[in-house]
Coordinates of C-alpha atoms in Angstrom, one line a residue:
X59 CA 0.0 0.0 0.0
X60 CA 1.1 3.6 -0.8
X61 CA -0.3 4.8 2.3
X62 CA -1.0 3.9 5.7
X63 CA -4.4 2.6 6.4
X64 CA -4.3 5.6 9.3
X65 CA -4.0 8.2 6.7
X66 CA -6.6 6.4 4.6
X67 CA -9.3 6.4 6.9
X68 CA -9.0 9.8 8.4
X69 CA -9.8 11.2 5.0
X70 CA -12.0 9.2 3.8
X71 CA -14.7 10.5 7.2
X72 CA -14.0 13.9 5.6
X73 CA -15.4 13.1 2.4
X74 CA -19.1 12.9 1.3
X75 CA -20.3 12.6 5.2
X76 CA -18.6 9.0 5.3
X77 CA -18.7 7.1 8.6
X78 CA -16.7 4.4 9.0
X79 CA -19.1 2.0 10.0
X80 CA -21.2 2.8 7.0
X81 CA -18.6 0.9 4.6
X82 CA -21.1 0.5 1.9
X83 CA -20.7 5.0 1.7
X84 CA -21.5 7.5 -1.1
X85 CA -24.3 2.0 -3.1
X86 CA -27.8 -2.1 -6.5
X87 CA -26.2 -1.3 -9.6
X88 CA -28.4 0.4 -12.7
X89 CA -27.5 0.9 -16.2
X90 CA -29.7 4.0 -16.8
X91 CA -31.2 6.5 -14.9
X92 CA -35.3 7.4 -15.5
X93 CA -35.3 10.0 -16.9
X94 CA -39.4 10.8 -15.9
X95 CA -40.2 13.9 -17.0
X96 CA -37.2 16.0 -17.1
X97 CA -37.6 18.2 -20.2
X98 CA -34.4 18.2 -22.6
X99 CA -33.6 20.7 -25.6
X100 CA -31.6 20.2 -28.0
X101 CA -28.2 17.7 -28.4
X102 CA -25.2 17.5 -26.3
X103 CA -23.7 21.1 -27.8
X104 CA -27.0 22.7 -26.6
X105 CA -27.7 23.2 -30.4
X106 CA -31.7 22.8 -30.8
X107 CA -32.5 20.3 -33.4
X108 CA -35.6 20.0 -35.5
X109 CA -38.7 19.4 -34.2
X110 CA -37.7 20.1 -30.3
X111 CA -39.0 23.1 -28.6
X112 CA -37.3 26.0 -28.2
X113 CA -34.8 26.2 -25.3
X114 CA -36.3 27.5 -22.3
X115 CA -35.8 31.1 -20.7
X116 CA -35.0 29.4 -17.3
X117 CA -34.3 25.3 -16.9
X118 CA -37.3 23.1 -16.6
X119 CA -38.6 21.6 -13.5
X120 CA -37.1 24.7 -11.5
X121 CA -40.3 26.3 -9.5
X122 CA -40.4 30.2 -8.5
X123 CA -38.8 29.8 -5.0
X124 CA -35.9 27.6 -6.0
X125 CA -35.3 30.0 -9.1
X126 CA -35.2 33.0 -6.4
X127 CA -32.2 32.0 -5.3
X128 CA -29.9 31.2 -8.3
X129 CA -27.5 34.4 -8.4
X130 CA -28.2 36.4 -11.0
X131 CA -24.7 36.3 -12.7
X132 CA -25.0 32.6 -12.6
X133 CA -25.0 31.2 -16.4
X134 CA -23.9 27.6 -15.4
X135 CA -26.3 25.2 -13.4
X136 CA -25.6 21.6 -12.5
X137 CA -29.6 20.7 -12.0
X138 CA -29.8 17.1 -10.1
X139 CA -33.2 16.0 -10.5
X140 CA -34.2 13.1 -7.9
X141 CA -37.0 10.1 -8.7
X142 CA -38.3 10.8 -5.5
X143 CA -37.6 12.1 -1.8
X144 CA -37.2 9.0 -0.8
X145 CA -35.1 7.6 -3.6
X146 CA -31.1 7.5 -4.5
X147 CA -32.1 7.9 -8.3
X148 CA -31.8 11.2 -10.1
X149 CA -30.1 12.8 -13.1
X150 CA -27.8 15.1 -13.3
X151 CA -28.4 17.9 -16.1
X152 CA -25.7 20.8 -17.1
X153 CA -27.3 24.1 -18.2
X154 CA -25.5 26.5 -19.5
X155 CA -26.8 29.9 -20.6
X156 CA -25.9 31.4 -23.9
X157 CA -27.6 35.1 -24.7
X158 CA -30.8 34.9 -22.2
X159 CA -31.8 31.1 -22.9
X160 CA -30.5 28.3 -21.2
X161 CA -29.0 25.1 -22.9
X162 CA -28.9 21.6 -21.9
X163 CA -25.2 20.8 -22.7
X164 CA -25.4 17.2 -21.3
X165 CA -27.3 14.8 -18.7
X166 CA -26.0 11.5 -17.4
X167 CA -27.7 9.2 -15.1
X168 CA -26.6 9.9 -11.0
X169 CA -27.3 8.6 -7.7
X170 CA -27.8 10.6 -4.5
X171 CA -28.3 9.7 -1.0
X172 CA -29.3 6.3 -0.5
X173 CA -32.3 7.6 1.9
X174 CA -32.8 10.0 -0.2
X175 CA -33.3 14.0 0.0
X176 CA -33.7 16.2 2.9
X177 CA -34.4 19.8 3.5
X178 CA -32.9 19.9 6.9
X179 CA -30.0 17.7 6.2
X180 CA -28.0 16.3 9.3
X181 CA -24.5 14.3 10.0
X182 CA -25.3 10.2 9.2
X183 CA -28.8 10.8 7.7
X184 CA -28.0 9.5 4.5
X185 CA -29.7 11.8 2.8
X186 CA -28.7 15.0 0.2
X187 CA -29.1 18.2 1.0
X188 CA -32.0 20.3 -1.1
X189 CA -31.0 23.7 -2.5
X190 CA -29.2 25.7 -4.1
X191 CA -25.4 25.6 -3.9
X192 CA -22.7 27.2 -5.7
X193 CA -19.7 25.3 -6.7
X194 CA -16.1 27.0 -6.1
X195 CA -13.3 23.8 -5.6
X196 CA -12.3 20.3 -7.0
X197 CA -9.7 17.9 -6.6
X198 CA -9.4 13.8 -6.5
X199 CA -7.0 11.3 -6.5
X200 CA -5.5 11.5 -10.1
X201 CA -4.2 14.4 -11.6
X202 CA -6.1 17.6 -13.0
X203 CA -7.7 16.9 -15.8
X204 CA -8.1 20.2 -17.3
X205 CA -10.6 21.8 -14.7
X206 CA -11.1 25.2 -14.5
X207 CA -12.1 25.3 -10.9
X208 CA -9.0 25.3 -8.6
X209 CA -8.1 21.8 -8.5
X210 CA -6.3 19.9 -5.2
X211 CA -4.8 16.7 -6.5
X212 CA -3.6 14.6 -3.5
X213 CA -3.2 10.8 -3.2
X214 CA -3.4 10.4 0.5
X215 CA -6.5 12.7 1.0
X216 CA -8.6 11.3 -1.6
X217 CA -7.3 7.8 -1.4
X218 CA -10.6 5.3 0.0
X219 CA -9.3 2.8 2.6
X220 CA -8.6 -0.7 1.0
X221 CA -10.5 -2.1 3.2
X222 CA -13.7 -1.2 1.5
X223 CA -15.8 -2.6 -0.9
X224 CA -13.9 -2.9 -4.2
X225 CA -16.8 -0.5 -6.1
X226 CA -15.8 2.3 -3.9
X227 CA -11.7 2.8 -4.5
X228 CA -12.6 5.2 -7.6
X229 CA -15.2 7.2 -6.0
X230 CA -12.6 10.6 -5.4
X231 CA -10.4 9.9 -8.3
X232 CA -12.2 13.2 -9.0
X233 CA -14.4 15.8 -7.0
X234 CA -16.7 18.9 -7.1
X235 CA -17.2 20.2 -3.7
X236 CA -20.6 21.1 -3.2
X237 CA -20.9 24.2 -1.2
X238 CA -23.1 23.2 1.7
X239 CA -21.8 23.7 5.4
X240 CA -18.2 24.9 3.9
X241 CA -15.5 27.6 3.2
X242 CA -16.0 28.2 -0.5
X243 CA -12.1 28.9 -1.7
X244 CA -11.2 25.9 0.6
X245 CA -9.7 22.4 -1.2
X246 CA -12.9 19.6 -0.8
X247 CA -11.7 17.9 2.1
X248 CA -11.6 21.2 4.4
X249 CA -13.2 20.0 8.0
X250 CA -14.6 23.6 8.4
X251 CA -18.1 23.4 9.0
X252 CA -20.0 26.7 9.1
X253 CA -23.1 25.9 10.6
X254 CA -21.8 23.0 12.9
X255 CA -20.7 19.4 12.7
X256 CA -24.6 18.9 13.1
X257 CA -25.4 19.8 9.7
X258 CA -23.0 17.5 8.3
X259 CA -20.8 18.4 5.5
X260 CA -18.3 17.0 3.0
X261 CA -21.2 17.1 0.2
X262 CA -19.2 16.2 -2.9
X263 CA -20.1 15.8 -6.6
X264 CA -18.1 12.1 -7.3
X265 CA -17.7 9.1 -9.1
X266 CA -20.5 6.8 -9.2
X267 CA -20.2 3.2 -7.5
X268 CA -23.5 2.0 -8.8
X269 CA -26.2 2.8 -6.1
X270 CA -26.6 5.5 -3.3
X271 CA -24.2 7.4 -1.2
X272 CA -24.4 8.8 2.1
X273 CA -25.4 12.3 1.0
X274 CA -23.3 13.0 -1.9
X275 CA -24.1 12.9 -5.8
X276 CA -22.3 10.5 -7.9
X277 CA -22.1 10.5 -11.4
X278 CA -19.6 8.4 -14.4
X279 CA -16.4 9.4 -14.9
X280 CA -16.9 10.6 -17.9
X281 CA -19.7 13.5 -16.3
X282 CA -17.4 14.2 -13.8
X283 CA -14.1 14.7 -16.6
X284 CA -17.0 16.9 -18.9
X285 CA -18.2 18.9 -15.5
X286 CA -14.2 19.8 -14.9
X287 CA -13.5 20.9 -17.8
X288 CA -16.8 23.0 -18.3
X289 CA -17.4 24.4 -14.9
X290 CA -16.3 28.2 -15.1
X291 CA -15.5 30.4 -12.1
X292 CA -16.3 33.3 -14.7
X293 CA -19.9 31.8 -15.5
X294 CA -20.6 30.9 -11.2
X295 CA -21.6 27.6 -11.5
X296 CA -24.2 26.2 -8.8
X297 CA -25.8 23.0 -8.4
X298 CA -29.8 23.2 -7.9
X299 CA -30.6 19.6 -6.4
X300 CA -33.5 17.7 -5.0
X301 CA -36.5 15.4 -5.4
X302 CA -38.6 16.4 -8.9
X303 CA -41.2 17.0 -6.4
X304 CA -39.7 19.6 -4.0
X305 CA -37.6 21.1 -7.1
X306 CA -41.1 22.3 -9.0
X307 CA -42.8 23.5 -5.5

């Protein structure tokens, strides 16, 4: 081993809420994601193609209150559409605005908490926090891979203890830190926690091990390579997540 077990475990609990007796963290394997009724314009370029409505002024499924608080400078949004609150299927959609309508530029299948969504997310609920969250820091275990959002690459931070399941030594290869109950401007695996070690923290946009996590969303490496390279400090990306449900109210 590269690294001591030690070192392996402590940050692993820093990462996506993980406890270590929750081994199976952040878990029944699916080869596609239900889509339901997520509206989609256009092809992976955003370019609308014939037939297809025109792209919306604002992203679908997004009600009033949740839209209220998307910054108004914000031309990049990572929407993560759940199945259901009690569900660890979503989607995750990029939207990215060009003039004063928004594009879909991509959408892959993703998983969220394995419980779940919650609006009052705490530590060990299993469960992903609903809102709206901007996204400032990455990092992971291999090397930058071209992101434009300050990028932490360390092997002993992000490296999962091998003493868990076999599906879950990729999930930090590569990370998004989610700003919930953080520092934005901090690497991902910063312990400060704003509102209290209550709340929980270490929300993380990951690689996906085939079911839910314990509060973070996970997506295929190749979203996550995509969502590196495209996420723009200049265009402030957030992530607007929750059940379909709760996301329209």
């Amino acid at each position: 081993m590269r690294n001591g077990g030690a070192r392996r475990a402590m940050a692993a609990v820093a990462a996506c809420g993980v406890l270590m007796s929750a081994l199976a963290a952040c878990g029944d394997t699916r080869t596609e994601a239900r889509h339901g009724d997520i509206p989609r314009h256009g092809g992976p370029s955003g370019t609308a193609q014939p037939g297809t409505p025109a792209p919306p002024a604002r992203i679908p499924g997004i009600g009033e209150r949740m839209w209220q608080r998307v910054p108004a400078q914000t031309r990049q949004i990572v929407a993560v559409y759940g199945e259901g609150p009690n569900s660890p299927d979503s989607t995750l959609v990029l939207y990215e605005k060009r003039g004063n309508v928004w594009h879909a530029s991509g959408s892959w299948p993703a998983h969220n908490g394995k419980r779940g969504w919650s609006t009052d997310h705490r530590e060990g609920d299993e469960r992903t926090p609903v809102g709206v969250f901007t996204l400032s820091d990455a990092g992971g275990l291999l090397d930058d891979p071209g992101s434009k959002l300050p990028y932490t690459q360390d092997e002993k931070a992000f490296q999962t203890p091998y003493s868990w399941d076999r599906n879950h030594w990729h999930d930090f290869d590569y990370v998004i830190a989610i700003d919930y109950n953080r520092v934005p401007g901090n690497r991902p695996d910063d312990p400060t926690r704003p509102l209290g070690k209550d709340k929980g923290g270490g929300i993380w946009l990951h690689l996906d091990h085939g079911d839910g996590t314990l509060g973070c969303v996970s997506v295929p490496g190749s979203a996550m390579r995509y969502l590196l390279r495209t996420l723009d400090p200049a265009d402030r990306p957030v992530v607007v997540m929750g059940d379909k449900a709760t996301l329209r109210a």
